[in-house]
Coordinates of C-alpha atoms in Angstrom, one line a residue:
X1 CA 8.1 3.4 -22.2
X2 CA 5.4 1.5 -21.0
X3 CA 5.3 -2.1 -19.8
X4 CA 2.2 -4.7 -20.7
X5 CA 0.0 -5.0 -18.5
X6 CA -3.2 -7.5 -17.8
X7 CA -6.9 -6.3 -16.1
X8 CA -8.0 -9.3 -15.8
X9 CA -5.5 -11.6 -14.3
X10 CA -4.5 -11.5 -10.7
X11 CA -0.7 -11.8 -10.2
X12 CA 0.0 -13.4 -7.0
X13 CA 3.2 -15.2 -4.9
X14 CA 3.4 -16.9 -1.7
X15 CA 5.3 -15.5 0.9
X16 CA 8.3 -17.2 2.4
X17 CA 8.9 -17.4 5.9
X18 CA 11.2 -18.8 8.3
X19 CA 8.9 -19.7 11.1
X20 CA 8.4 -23.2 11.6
X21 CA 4.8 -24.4 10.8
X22 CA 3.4 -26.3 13.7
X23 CA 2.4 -30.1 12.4
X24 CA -0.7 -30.8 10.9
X25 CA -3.0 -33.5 10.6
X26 CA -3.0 -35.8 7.3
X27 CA -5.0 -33.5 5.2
X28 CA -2.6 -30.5 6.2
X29 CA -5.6 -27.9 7.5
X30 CA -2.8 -25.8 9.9
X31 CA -0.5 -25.7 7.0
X32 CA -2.9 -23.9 4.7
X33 CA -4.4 -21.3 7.4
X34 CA -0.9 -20.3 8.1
X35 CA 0.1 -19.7 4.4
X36 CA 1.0 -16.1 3.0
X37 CA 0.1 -14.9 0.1
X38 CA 0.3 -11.5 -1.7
X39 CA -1.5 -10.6 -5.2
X40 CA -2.3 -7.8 -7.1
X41 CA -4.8 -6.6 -9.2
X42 CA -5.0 -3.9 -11.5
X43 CA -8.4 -1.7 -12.3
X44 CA -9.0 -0.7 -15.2
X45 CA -10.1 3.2 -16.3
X46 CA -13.6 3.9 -15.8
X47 CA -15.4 4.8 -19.1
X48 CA -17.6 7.2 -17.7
X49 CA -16.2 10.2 -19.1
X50 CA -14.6 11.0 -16.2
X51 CA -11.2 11.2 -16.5
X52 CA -9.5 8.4 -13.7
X53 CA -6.2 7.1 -13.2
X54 CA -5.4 3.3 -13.2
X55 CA -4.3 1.9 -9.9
X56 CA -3.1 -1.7 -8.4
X57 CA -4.1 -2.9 -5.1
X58 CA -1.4 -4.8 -3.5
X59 CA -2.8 -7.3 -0.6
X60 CA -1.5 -9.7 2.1
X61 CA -3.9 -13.1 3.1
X62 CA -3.0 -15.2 5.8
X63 CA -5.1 -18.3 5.3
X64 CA -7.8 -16.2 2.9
X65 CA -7.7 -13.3 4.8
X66 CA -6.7 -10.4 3.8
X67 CA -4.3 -8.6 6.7
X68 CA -2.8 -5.6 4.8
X69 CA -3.3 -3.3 1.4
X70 CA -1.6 -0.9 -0.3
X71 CA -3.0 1.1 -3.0
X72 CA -0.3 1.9 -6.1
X73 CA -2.1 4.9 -7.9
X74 CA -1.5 6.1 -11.5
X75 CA 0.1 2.5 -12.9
X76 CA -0.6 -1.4 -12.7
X77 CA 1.1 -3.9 -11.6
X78 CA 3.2 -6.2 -13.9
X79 CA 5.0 -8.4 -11.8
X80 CA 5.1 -10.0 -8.2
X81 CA 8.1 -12.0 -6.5
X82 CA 8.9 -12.3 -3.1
X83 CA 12.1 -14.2 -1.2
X84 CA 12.4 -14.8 3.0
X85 CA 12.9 -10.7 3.5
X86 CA 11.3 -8.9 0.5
X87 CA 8.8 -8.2 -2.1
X88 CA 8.9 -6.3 -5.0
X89 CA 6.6 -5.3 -7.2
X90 CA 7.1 -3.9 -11.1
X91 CA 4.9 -1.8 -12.8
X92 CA 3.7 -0.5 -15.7
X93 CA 5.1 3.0 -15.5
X94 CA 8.9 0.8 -15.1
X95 CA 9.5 1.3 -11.5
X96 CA 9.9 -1.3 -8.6
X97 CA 8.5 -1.1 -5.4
X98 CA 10.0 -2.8 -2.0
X99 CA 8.3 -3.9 0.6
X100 CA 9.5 -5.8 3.8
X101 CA 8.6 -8.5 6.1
X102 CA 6.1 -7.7 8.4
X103 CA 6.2 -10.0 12.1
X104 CA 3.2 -8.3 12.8
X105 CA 1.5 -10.2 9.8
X106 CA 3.4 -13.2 10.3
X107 CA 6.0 -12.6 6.9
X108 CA 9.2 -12.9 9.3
X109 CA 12.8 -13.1 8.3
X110 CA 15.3 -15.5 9.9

């Protein structure tokens, strides 16, 4: 069984962290470049008559840039969600992959 999947949508969460943000001025400028975000986007086949694979590409931005990837090969990504210590992802193919916090990248748990 296969789940639905979308090409052309980008499925994204921000990532929670426990870290205190240091204050900002009145339009909040330190509070957006510290933000956390991780999306994923599917490709589609090629139509080359090639045979290829779909694949997601998982990614980590801190303030628009992106820290970290991960490619997950032969499926797509159907779902994102994320909590203070992990992210999963679901895919197409029904399994769930776990991922977790990263000081390196600033995602730290309490």
């Amino acid at each position: 069984m296969r789940i639905p999947y979308n090409t052309s949508k980008v499925i994204t969460t921000d990532l929670i962290t426990t870290q205190s943000l240091p204050a900002s001025n009145v339009f909040d400028i330190e509070e957006r470049s510290s933000k956390i975000v991780a999306d994923c986007v599917n490709s589609a086949p090629l139509s080359t008559g090639v045979s290829s694979w779909p694949f997601a590409t998982l990614s980590i931005s801190r303030g628009g840039v992106r820290e970290w990837k991960d490619i997950i090969a032969k499926t797509a990504c159907t779902s994102i969600v994320a909590n203070d210590r992990i992210l999963a992802v679901g895919t197409a193919n029904g399994c769930l992959y776990l991922y977790g916090t990263s000081p390196t990248l600033g995602w730290e748990s309490g």
